[in-house]
PDB file of C-alpha atoms in Angstrom:
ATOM      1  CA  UNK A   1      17.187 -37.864 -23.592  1.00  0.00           C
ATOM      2  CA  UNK A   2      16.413 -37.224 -20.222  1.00  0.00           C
ATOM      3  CA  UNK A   3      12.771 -37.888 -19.348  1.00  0.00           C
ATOM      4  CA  UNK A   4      10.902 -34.276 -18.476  1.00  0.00           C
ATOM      5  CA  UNK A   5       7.513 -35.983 -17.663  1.00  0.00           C
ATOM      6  CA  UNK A   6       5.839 -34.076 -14.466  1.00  0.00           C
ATOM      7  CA  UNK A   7       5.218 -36.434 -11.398  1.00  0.00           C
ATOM      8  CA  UNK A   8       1.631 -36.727 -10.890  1.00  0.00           C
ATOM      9  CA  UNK A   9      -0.396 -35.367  -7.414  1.00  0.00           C
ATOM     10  CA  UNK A  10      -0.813 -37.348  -4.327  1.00  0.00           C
ATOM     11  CA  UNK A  11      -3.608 -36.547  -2.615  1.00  0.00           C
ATOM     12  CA  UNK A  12      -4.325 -38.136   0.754  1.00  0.00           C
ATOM     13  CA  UNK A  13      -7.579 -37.758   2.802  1.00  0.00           C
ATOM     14  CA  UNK A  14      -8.107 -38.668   6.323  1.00  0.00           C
ATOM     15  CA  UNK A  15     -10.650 -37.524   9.163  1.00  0.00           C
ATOM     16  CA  UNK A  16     -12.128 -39.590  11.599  1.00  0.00           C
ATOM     17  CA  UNK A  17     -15.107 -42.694  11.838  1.00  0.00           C
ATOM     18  CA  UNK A  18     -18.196 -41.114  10.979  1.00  0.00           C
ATOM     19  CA  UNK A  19     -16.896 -37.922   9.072  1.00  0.00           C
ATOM     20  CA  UNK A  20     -18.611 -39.321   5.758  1.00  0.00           C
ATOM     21  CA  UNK A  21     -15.395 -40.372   4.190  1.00  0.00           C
ATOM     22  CA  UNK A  22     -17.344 -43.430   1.895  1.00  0.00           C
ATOM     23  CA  UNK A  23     -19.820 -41.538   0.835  1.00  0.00           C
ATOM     24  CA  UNK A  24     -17.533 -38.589  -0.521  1.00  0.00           C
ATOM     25  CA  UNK A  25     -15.157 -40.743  -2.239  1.00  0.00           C
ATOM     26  CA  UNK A  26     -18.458 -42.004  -4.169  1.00  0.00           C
ATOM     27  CA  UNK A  27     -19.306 -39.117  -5.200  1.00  0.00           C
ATOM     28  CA  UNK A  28     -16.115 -38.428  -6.246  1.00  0.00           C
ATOM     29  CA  UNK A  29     -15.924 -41.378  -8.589  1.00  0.00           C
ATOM     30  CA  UNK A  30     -19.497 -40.647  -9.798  1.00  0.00           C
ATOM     31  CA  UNK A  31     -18.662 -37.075 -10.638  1.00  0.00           C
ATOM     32  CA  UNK A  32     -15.146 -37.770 -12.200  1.00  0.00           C
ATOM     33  CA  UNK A  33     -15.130 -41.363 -13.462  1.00  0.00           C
ATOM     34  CA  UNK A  34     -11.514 -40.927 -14.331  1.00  0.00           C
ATOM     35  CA  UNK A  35     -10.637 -40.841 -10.731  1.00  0.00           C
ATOM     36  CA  UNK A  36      -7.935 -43.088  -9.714  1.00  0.00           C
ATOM     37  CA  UNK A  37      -8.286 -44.114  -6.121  1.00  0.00           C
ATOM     38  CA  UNK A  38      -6.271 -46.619  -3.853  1.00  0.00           C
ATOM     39  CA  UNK A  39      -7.737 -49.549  -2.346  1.00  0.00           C
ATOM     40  CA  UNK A  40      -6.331 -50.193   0.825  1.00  0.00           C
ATOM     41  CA  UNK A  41      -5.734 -53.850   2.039  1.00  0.00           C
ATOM     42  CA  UNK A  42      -6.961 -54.951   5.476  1.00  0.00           C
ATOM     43  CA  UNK A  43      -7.166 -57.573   7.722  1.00  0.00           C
ATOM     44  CA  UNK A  44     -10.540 -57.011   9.277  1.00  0.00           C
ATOM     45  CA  UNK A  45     -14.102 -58.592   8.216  1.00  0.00           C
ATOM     46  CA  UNK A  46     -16.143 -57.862   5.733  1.00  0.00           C
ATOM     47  CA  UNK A  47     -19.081 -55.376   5.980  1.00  0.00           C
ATOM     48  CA  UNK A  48     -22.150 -56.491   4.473  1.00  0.00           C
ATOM     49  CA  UNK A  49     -21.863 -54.699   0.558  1.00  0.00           C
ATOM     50  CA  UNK A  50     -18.456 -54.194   0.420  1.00  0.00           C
ATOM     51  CA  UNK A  51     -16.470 -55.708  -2.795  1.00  0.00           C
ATOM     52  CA  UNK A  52     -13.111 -57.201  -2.792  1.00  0.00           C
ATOM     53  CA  UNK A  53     -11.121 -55.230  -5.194  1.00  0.00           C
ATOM     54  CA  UNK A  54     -13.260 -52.207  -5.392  1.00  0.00           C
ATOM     55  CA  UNK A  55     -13.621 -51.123  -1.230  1.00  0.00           C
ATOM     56  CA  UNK A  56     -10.945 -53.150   0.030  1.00  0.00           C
ATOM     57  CA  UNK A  57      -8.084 -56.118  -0.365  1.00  0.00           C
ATOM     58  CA  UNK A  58      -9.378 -58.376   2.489  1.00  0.00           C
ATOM     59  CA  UNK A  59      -6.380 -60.340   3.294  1.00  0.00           C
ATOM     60  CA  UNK A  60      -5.221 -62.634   6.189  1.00  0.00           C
ATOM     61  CA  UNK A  61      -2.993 -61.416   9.285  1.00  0.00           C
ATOM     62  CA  UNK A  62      -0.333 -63.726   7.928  1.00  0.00           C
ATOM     63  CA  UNK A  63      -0.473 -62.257   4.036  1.00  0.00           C
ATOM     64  CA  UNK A  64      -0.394 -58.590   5.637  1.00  0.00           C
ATOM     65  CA  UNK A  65       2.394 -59.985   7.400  1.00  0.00           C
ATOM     66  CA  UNK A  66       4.521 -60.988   3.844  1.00  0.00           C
ATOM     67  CA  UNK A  67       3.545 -57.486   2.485  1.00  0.00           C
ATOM     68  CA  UNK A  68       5.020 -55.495   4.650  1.00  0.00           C
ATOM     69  CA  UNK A  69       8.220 -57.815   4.581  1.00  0.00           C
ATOM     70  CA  UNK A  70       8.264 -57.186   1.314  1.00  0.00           C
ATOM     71  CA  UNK A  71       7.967 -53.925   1.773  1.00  0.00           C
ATOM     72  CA  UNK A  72       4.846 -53.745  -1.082  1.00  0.00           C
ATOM     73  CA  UNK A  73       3.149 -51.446   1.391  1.00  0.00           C
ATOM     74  CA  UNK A  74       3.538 -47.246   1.114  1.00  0.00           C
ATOM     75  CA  UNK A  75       2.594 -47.324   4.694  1.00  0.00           C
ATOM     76  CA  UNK A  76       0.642 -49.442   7.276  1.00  0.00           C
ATOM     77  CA  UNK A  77      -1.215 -49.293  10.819  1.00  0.00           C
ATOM     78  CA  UNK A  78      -2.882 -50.746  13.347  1.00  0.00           C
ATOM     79  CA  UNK A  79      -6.181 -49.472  13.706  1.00  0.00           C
ATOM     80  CA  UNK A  80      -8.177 -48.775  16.788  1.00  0.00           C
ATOM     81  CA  UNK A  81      -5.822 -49.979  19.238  1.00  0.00           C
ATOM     82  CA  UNK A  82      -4.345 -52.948  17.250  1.00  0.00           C
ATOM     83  CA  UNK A  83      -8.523 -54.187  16.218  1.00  0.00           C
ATOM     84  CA  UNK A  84      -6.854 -54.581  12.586  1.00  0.00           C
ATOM     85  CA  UNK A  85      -4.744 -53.629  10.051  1.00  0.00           C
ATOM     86  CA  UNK A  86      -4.786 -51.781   6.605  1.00  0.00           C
ATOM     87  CA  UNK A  87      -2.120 -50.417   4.785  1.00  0.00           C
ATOM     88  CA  UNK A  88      -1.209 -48.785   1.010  1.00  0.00           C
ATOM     89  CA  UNK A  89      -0.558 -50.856  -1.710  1.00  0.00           C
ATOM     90  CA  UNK A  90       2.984 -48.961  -2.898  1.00  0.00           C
ATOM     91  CA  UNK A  91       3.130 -50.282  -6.636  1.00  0.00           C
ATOM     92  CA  UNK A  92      -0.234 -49.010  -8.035  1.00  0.00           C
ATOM     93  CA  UNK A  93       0.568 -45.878  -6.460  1.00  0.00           C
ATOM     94  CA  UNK A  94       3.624 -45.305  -7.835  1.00  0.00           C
ATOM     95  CA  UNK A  95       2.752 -46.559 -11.084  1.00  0.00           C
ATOM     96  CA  UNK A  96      -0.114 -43.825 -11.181  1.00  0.00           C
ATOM     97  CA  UNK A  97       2.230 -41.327  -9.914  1.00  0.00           C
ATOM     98  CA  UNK A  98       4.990 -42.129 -12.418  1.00  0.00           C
ATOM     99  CA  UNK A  99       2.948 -41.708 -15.460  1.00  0.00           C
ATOM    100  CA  UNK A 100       1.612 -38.002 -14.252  1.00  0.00           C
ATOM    101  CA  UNK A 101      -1.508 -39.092 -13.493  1.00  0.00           C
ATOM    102  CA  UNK A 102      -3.485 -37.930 -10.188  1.00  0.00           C
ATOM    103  CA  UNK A 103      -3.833 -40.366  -7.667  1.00  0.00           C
ATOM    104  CA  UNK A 104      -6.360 -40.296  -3.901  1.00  0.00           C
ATOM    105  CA  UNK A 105      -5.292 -42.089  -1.276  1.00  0.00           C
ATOM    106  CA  UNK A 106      -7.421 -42.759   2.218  1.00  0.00           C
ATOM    107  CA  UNK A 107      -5.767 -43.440   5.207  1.00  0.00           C
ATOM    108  CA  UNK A 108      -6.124 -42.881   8.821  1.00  0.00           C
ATOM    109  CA  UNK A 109      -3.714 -40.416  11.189  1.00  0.00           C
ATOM    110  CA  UNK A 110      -0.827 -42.800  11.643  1.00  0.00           C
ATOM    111  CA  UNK A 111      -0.821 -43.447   7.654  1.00  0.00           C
ATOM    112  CA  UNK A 112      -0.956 -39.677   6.808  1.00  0.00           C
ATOM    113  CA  UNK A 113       1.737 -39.031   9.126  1.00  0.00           C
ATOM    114  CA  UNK A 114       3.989 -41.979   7.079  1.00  0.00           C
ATOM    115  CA  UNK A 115       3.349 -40.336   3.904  1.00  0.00           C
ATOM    116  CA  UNK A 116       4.218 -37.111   5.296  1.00  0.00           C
ATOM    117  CA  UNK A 117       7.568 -38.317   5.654  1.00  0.00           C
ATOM    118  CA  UNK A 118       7.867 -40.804   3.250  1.00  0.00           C
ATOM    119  CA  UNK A 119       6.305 -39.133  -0.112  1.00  0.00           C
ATOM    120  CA  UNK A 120       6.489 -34.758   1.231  1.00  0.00           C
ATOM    121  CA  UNK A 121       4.906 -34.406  -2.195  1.00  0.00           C
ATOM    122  CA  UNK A 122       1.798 -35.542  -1.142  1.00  0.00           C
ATOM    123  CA  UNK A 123      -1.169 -33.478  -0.664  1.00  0.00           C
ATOM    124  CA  UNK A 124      -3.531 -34.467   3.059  1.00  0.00           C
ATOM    125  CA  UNK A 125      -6.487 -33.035   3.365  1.00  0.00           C
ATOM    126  CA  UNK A 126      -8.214 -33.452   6.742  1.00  0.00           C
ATOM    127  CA  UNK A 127     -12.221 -34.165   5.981  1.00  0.00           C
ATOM    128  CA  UNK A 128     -13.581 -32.901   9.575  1.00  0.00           C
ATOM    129  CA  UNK A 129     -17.643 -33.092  10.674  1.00  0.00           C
ATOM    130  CA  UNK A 130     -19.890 -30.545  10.576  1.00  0.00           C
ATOM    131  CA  UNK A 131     -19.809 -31.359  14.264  1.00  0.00           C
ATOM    132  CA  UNK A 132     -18.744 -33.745  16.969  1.00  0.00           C
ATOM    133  CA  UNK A 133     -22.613 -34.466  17.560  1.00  0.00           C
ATOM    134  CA  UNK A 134     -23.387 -35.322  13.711  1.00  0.00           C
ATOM    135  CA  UNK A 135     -20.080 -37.251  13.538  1.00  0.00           C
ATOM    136  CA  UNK A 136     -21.071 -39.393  16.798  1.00  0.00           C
ATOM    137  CA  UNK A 137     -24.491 -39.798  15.001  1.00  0.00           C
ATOM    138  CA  UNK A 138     -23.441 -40.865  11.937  1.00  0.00           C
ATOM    139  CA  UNK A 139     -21.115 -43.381  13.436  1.00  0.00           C
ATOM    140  CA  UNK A 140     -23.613 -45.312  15.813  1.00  0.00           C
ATOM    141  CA  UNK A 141     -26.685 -44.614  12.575  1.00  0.00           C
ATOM    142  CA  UNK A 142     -24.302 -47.168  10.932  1.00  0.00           C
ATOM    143  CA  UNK A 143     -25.190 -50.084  13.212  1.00  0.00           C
ATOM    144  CA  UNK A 144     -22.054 -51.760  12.127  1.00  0.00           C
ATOM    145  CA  UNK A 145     -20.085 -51.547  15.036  1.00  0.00           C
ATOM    146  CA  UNK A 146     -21.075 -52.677  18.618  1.00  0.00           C
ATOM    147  CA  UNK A 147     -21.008 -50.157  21.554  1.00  0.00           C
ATOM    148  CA  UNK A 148     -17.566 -51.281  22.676  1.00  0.00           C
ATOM    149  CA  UNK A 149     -16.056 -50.615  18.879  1.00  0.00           C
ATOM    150  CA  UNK A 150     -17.810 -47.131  18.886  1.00  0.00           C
ATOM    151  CA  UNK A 151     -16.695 -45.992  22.294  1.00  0.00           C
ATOM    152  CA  UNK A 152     -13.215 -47.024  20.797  1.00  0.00           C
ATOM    153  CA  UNK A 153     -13.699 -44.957  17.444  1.00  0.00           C
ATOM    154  CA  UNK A 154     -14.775 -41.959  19.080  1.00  0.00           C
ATOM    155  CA  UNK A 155     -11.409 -42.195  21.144  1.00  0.00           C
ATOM    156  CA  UNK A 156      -9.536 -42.281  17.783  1.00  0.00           C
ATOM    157  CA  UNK A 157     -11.516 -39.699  16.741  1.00  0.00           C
ATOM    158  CA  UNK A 158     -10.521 -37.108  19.501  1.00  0.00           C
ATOM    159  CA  UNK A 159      -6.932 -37.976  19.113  1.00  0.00           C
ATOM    160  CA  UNK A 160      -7.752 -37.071  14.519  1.00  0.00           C
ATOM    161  CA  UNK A 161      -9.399 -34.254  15.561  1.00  0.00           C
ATOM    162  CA  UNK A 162      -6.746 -32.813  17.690  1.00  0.00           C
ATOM    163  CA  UNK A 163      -4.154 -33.247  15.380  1.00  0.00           C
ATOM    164  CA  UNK A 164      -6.111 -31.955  12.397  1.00  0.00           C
ATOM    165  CA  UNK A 165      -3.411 -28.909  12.446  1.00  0.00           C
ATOM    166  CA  UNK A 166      -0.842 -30.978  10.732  1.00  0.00           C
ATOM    167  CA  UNK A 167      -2.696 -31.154   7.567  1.00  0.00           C
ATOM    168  CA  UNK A 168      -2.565 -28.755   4.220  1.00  0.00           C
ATOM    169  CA  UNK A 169      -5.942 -28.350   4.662  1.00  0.00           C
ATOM    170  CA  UNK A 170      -9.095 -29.329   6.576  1.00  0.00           C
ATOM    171  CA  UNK A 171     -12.325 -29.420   4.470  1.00  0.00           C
ATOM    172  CA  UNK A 172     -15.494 -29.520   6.475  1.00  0.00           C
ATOM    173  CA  UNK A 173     -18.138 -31.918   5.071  1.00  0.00           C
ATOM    174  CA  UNK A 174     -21.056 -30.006   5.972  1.00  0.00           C
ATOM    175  CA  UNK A 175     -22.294 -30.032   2.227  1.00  0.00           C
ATOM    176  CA  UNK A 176     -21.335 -32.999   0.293  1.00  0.00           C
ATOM    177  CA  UNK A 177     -20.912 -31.005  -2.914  1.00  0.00           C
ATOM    178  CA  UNK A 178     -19.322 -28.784  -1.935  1.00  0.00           C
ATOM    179  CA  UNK A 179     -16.609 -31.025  -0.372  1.00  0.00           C
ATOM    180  CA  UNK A 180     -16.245 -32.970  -3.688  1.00  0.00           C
ATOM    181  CA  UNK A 181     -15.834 -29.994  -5.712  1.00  0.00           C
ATOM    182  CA  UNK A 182     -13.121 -28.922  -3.196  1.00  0.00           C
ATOM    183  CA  UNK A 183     -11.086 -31.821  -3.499  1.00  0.00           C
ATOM    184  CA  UNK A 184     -11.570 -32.145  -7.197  1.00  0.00           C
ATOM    185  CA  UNK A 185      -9.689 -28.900  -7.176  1.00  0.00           C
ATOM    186  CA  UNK A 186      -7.383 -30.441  -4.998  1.00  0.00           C
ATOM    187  CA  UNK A 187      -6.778 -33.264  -7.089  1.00  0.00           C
ATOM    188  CA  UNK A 188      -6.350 -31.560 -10.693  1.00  0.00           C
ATOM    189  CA  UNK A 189      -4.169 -28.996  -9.426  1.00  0.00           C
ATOM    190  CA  UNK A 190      -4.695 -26.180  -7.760  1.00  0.00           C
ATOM    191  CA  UNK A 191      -2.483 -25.718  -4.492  1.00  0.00           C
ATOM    192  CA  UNK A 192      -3.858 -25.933  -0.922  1.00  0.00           C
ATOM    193  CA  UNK A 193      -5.269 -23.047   0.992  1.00  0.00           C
ATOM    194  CA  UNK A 194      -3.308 -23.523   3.758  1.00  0.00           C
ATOM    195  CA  UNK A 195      -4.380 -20.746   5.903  1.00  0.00           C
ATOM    196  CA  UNK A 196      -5.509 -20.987   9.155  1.00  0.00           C
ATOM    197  CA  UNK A 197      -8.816 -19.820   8.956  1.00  0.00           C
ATOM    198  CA  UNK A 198     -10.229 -23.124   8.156  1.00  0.00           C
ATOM    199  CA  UNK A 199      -8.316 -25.584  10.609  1.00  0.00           C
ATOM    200  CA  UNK A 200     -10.064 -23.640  13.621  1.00  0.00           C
ATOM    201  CA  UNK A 201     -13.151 -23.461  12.266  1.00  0.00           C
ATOM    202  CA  UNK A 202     -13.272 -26.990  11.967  1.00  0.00           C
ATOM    203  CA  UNK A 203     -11.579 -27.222  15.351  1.00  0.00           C
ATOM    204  CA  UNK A 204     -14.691 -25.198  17.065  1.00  0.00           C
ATOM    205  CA  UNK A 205     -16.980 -26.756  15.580  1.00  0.00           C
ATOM    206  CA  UNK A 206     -16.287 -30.200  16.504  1.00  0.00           C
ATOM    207  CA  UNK A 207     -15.660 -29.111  20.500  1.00  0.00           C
TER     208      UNK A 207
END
């Protein structure tokens, strides 16, 4: 007896520093509790609040190192010009996946581009700013990051921003619920709108 179970959806959501990505995955959880989301691992410090286990793995260079030899990550990167690293657990994932359940994944450019090609099921939704402005104020509101880590997130950013195009869809966060009504669709099942309309919207508003 063959097994007819349906595989369930990958979504993965990207957009750059400062686009509100945190927040909207909170409100996610609050308004869906059943929400299954991946937490990456990573190799950089610790932010004042976050929780091992529920915002992050915080592991050493040298343990990121045995992971991806042993290939237990869906994909990995080095972020902001080799700062640190994060990556995709792979066997929660596919666990999820293989009992039909829905499953969000957050990554940055490089990792949405390695599940593109790795796992062409998936879903990636591009979260883009209201506008560049609000984005750069977000990001330095933070006070997390010292001028020369902003100056080198905002350079990330451009390069997000310009390839924004390569996504199913790009969901502005001007209203936060709004957004997380939009990817609860997203994530229990309807398809992507994947006209243009919206990808240069969000592309003027964030010149």
């Amino acid at each position: 007896m063959t097994n007819s179970r349906q595989r369930g959806r990958l979504v993965v959501l990207a957009g750059p520093a400062g686009v509100g990505k945190s927040t909207v995955v909170s409100e996610l959880r609050k308004a869906y509790p059943a929400l299954w989301f991946s937490v990456s691992a990573t190799t950089r410090q610790r932010r004042p609040g976050e929780v091992e286990g529920e915002d992050y793995h915080f592991v050493s260079a040298t343990e990121f190192d045995r992971m991806i030899a042993e290939d237990e990550l869906l994909e990995w990167a080095d972020i902001h010009g080799g700062l640190h690293r994060s990556g995709t657990p792979r066997e929660p994932v596919e666990r999820r996946l293989a009992a039909g359940l829905p499953a969000l994944v957050e990554v940055d450019l490089q990792g949405a581009r390695s599940l593109r090609k790795t796992m062409p099921e998936a879903i990636l939704i591009f979260l883009a700013p209201p506008s560049w402005d609000e984005m750069v104020e977000r990001l330095v509101g933070r006070g997390t990051e010292s001028s020369d880590d902003v100056s080198r997130r905002l350079a990330t950013a451009r390069e997000e921003l310009a390839a924004q195009q390569e996504f199913d869809e790009v969901v502005v966060n001007a209203d936060l619920k709004q957004t997380v009504e939009r990817l609860l669709t997203l994530l229990l099942g309807e398809a992507p709108d994947e006209g243009a309309t919206s990808t240069i919207s969000a592309q003027e508003r964030c010149e």
